[in-house]
Tab-separated table of C-alpha atoms and ligand atoms in Angstrom:
chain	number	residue	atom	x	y	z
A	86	UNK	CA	18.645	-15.423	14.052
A	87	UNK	CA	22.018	-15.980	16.322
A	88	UNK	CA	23.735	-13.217	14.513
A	89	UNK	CA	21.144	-10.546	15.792
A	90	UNK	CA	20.758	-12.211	19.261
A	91	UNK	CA	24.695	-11.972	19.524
A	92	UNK	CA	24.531	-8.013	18.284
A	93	UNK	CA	21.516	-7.721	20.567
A	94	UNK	CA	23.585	-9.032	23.186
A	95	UNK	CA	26.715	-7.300	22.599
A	96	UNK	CA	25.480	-3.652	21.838
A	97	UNK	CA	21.676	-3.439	23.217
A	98	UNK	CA	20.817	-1.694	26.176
A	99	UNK	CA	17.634	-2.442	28.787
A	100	UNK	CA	16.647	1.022	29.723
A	101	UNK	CA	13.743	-0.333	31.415
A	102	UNK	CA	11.350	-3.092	31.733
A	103	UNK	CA	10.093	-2.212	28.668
A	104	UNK	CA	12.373	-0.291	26.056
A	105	UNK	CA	15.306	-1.872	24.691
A	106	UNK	CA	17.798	0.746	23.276
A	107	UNK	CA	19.437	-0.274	20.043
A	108	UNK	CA	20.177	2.597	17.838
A	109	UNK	CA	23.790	1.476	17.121
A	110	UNK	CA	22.887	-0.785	14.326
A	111	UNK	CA	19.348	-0.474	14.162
A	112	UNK	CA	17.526	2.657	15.319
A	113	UNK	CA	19.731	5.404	14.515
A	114	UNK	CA	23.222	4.138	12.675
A	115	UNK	CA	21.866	0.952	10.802
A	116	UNK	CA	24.806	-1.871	10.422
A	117	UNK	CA	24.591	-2.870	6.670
A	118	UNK	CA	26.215	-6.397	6.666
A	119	UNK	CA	23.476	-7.255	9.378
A	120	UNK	CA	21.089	-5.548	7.619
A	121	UNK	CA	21.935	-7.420	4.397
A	122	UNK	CA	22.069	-11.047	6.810
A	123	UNK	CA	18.237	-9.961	8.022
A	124	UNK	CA	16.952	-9.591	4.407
A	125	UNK	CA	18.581	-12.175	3.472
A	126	UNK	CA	16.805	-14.339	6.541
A	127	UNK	CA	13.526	-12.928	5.615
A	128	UNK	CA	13.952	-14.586	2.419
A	129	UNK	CA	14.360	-17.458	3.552
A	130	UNK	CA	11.407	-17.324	5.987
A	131	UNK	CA	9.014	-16.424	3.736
A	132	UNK	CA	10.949	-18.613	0.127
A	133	UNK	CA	7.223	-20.283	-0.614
A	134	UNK	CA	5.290	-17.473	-0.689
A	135	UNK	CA	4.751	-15.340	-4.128
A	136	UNK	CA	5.581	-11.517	-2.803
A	137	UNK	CA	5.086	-8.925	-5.265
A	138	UNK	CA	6.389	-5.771	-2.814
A	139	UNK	CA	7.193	-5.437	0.861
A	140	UNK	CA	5.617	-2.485	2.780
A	141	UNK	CA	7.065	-1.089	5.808
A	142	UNK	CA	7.034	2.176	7.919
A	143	UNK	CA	9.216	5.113	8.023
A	144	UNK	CA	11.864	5.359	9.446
A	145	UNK	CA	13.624	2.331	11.198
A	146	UNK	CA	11.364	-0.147	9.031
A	147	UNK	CA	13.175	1.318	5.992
A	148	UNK	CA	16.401	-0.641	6.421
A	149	UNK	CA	15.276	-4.045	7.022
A	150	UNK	CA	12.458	-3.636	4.442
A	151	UNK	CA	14.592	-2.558	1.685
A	152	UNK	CA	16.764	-5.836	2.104
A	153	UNK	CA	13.968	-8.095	2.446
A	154	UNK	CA	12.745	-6.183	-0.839
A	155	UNK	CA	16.295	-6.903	-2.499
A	156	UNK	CA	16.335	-10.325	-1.658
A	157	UNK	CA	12.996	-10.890	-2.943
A	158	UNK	CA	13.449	-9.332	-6.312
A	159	UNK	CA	10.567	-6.984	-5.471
A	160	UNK	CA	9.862	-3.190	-4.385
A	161	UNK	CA	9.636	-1.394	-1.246
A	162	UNK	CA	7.087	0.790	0.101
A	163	UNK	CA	7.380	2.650	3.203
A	164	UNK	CA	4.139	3.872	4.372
A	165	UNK	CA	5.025	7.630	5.489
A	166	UNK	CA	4.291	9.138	8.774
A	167	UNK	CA	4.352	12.822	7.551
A	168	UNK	CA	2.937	14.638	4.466
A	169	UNK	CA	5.531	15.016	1.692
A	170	UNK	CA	5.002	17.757	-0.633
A	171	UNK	CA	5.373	15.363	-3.363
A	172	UNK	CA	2.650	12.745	-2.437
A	173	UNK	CA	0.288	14.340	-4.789
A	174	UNK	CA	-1.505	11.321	-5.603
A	175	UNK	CA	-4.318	9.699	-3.498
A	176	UNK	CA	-3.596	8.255	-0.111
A	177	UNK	CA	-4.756	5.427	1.280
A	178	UNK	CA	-4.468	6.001	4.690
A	179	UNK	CA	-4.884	4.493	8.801
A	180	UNK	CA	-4.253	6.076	11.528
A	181	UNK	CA	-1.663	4.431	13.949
A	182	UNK	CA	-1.391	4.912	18.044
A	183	UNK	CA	1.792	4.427	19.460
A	184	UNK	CA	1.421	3.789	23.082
A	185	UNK	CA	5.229	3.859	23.642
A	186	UNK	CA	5.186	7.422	22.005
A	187	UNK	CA	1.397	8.398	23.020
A	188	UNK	CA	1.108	9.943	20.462
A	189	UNK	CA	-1.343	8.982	17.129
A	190	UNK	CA	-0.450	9.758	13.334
A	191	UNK	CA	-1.925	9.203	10.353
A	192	UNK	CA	0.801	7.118	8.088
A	193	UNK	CA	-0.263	7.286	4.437
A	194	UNK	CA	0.563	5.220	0.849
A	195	UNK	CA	-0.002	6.479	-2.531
A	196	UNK	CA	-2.609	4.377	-4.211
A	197	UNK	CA	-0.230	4.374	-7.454
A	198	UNK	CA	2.120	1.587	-5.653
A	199	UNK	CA	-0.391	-0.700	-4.061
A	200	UNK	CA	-3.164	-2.294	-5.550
A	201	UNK	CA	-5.769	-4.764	-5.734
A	202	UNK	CA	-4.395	-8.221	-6.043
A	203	UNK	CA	-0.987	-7.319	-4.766
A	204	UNK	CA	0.962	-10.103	-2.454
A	205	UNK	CA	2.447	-7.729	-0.010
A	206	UNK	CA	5.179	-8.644	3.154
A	207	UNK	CA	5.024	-6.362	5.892
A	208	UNK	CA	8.434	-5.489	7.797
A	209	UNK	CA	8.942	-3.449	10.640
A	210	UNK	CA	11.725	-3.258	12.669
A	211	UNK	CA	10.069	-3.184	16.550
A	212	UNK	CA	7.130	-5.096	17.400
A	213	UNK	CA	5.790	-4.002	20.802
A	214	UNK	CA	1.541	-3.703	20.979
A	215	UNK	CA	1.282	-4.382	16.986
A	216	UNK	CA	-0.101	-0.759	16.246
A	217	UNK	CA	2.404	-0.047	13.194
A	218	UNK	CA	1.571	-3.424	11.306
A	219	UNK	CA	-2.300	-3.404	12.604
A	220	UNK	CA	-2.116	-0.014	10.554
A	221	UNK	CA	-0.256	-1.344	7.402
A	222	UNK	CA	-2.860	-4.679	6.889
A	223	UNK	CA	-5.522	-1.844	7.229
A	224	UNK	CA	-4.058	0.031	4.164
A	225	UNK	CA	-3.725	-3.616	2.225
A	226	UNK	CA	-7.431	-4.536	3.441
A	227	UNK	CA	-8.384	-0.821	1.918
A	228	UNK	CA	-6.835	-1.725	-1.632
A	229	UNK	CA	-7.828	-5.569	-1.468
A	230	UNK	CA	-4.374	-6.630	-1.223
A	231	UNK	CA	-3.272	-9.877	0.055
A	232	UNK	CA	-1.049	-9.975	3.471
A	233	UNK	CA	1.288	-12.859	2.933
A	234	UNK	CA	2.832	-12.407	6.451
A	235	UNK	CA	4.967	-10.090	8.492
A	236	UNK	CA	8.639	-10.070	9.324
A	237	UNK	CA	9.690	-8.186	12.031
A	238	UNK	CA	13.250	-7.615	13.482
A	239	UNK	CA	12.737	-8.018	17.164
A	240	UNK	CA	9.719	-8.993	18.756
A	241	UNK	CA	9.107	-7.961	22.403
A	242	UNK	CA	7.078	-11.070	23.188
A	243	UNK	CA	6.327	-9.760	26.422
A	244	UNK	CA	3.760	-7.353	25.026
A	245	UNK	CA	0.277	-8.110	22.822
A	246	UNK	CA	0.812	-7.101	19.633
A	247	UNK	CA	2.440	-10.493	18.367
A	248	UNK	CA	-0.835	-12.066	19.868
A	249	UNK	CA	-3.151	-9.255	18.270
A	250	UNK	CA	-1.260	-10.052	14.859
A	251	UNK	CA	-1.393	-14.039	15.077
A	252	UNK	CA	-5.369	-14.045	16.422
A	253	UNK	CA	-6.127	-12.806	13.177
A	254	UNK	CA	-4.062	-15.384	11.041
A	255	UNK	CA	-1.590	-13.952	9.659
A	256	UNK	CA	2.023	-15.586	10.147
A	257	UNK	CA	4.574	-13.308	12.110
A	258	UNK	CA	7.954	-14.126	11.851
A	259	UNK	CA	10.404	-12.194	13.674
A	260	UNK	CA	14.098	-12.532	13.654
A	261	UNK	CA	14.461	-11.878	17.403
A	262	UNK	CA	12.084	-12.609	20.155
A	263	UNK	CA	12.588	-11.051	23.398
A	264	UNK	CA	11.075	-12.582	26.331
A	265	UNK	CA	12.020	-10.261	29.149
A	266	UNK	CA	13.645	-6.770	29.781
A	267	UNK	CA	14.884	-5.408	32.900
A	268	UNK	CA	17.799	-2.826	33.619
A	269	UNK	CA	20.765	-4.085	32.259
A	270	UNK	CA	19.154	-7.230	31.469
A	271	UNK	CA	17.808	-8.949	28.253
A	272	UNK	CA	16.624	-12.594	27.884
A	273	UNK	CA	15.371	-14.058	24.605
A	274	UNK	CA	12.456	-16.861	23.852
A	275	UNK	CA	13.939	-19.739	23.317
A	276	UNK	CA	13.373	-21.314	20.017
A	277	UNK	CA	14.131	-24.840	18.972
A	278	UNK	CA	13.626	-23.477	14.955
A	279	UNK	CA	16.153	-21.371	15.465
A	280	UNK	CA	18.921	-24.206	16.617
A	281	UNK	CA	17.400	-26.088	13.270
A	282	UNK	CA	18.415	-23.699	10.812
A	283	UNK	CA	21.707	-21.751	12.318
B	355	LIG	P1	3.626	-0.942	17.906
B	355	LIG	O1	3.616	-0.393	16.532
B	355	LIG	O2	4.082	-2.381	17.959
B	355	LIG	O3	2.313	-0.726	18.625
B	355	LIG	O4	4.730	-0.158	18.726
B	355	LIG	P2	4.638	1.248	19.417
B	355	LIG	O5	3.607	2.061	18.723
B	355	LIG	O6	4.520	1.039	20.862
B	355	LIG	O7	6.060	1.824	19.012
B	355	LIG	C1	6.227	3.138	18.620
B	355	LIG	C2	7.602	3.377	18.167
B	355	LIG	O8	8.516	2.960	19.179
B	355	LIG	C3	8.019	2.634	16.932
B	355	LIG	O9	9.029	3.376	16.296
B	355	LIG	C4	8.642	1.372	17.488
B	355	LIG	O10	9.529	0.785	16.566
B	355	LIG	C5	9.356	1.915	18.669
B	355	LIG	N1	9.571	0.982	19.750
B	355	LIG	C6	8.670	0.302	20.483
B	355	LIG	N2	9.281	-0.390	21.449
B	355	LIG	C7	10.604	-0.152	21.322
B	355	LIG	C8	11.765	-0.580	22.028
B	355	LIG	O11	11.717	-1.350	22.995
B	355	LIG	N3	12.949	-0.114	21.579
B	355	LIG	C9	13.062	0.739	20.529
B	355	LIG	N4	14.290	1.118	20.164
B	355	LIG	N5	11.998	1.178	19.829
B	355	LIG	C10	10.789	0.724	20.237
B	355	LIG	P3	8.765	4.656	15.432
B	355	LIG	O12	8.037	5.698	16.192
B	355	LIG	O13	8.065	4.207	14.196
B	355	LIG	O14	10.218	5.153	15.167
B	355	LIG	P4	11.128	5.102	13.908
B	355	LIG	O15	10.735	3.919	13.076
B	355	LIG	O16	10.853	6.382	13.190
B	355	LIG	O17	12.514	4.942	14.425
């Protein structure tokens, strides 16, 4: 998607080899015309598919999620990280390690807004070693829901979790694909699709 390369571009920063800092319009202030542009592309990504709710994680997969969900017609879920005093219901739950973070947490869904038979599209924003959307199929698996794909804002294709995801055949698309980080620099995968439709 040229429009988030170009933002990418323009605002993102390389801290590392690794960690690409982007909390202008993403992370920490979201940008809601690009926001609306992403759901809007994940729309059109996933147009064939019958979706009857997107699930995402708190708290930068709740932006991009709830556009996708608006575009679709459908609800969102966000799968939270901590216990809410009003999640009385019962959980269905995985537990998710972030190696960026090293740190694990158990993220959690009332059973009341998934169910059995459901057609659910996963969104995150980051996709770095796949733990986040490993953990959000595992809830779907739990309730016998359907994972029609996942749409993901920026890939870092550089690391295994796009791999992990696409072994077990499910169809990633991601808006952004990074190939390579290093301070001060950031190069994308080039992608013939993406000179197709833009
Ligand atoms: P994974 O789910 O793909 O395995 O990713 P990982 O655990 O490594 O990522 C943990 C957190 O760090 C996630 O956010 C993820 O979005 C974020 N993250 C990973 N790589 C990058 C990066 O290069 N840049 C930025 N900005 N974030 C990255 P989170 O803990 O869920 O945070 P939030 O959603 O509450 O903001």
């Amino acid at each position: 998607m040229q429009l988030l390369k170009t933002k990418i571009l323009e605002e993102g920063q390389a801290l590392s080899d690794s960690i690409l800092k982007v909390d202008s319009f993403l992370n920490h202030r979201m940008d809601p015309v690009l926001m609306h542009e992403m759901g809007k592309e994940f729309k059109r990504r996933f147009q064939e598919e019958k979706i009857d709710v997107v699930l995402t994680i708190e708290s930068s997969g709740i932006g991009p999620g709830v556009m996708a969900a608006l575009e679709l017609g459908v609800p969102m879920i966000f799968a939270r990280k901590r216990k809410s005093v009003t999640l009385t219901d019962d959980l269905i739950t995985a537990n998710v390690y972030s190696f960026t973070k090293k740190e694990a947490n158990e993220i959690a869904v009332s059973n009341k807004f998934i169910s059995s038979g459901d057609r659910v599209l996963i969104i995150d924003d980051f996709l770095a070693n796949g733990q986040a959307a490993l953990g959000l199929m595992e809830i779907c698996h739990k309730v016998n829901a359907t994972v029609v794909g996942i749409g993901i804002v920026i890939e870092k294709a550089f690391q295994d979790g796009g791999a992990k995801l696409r072994e077990q055949g499910v169809r990633v698309e991601s808006l952004a694909k990074i190939e390579a980080l290093s301070l001060g620099e950031i190069t994308f995968v080039e992608e013939r699709e993406d000179a197709i439709h833009e």
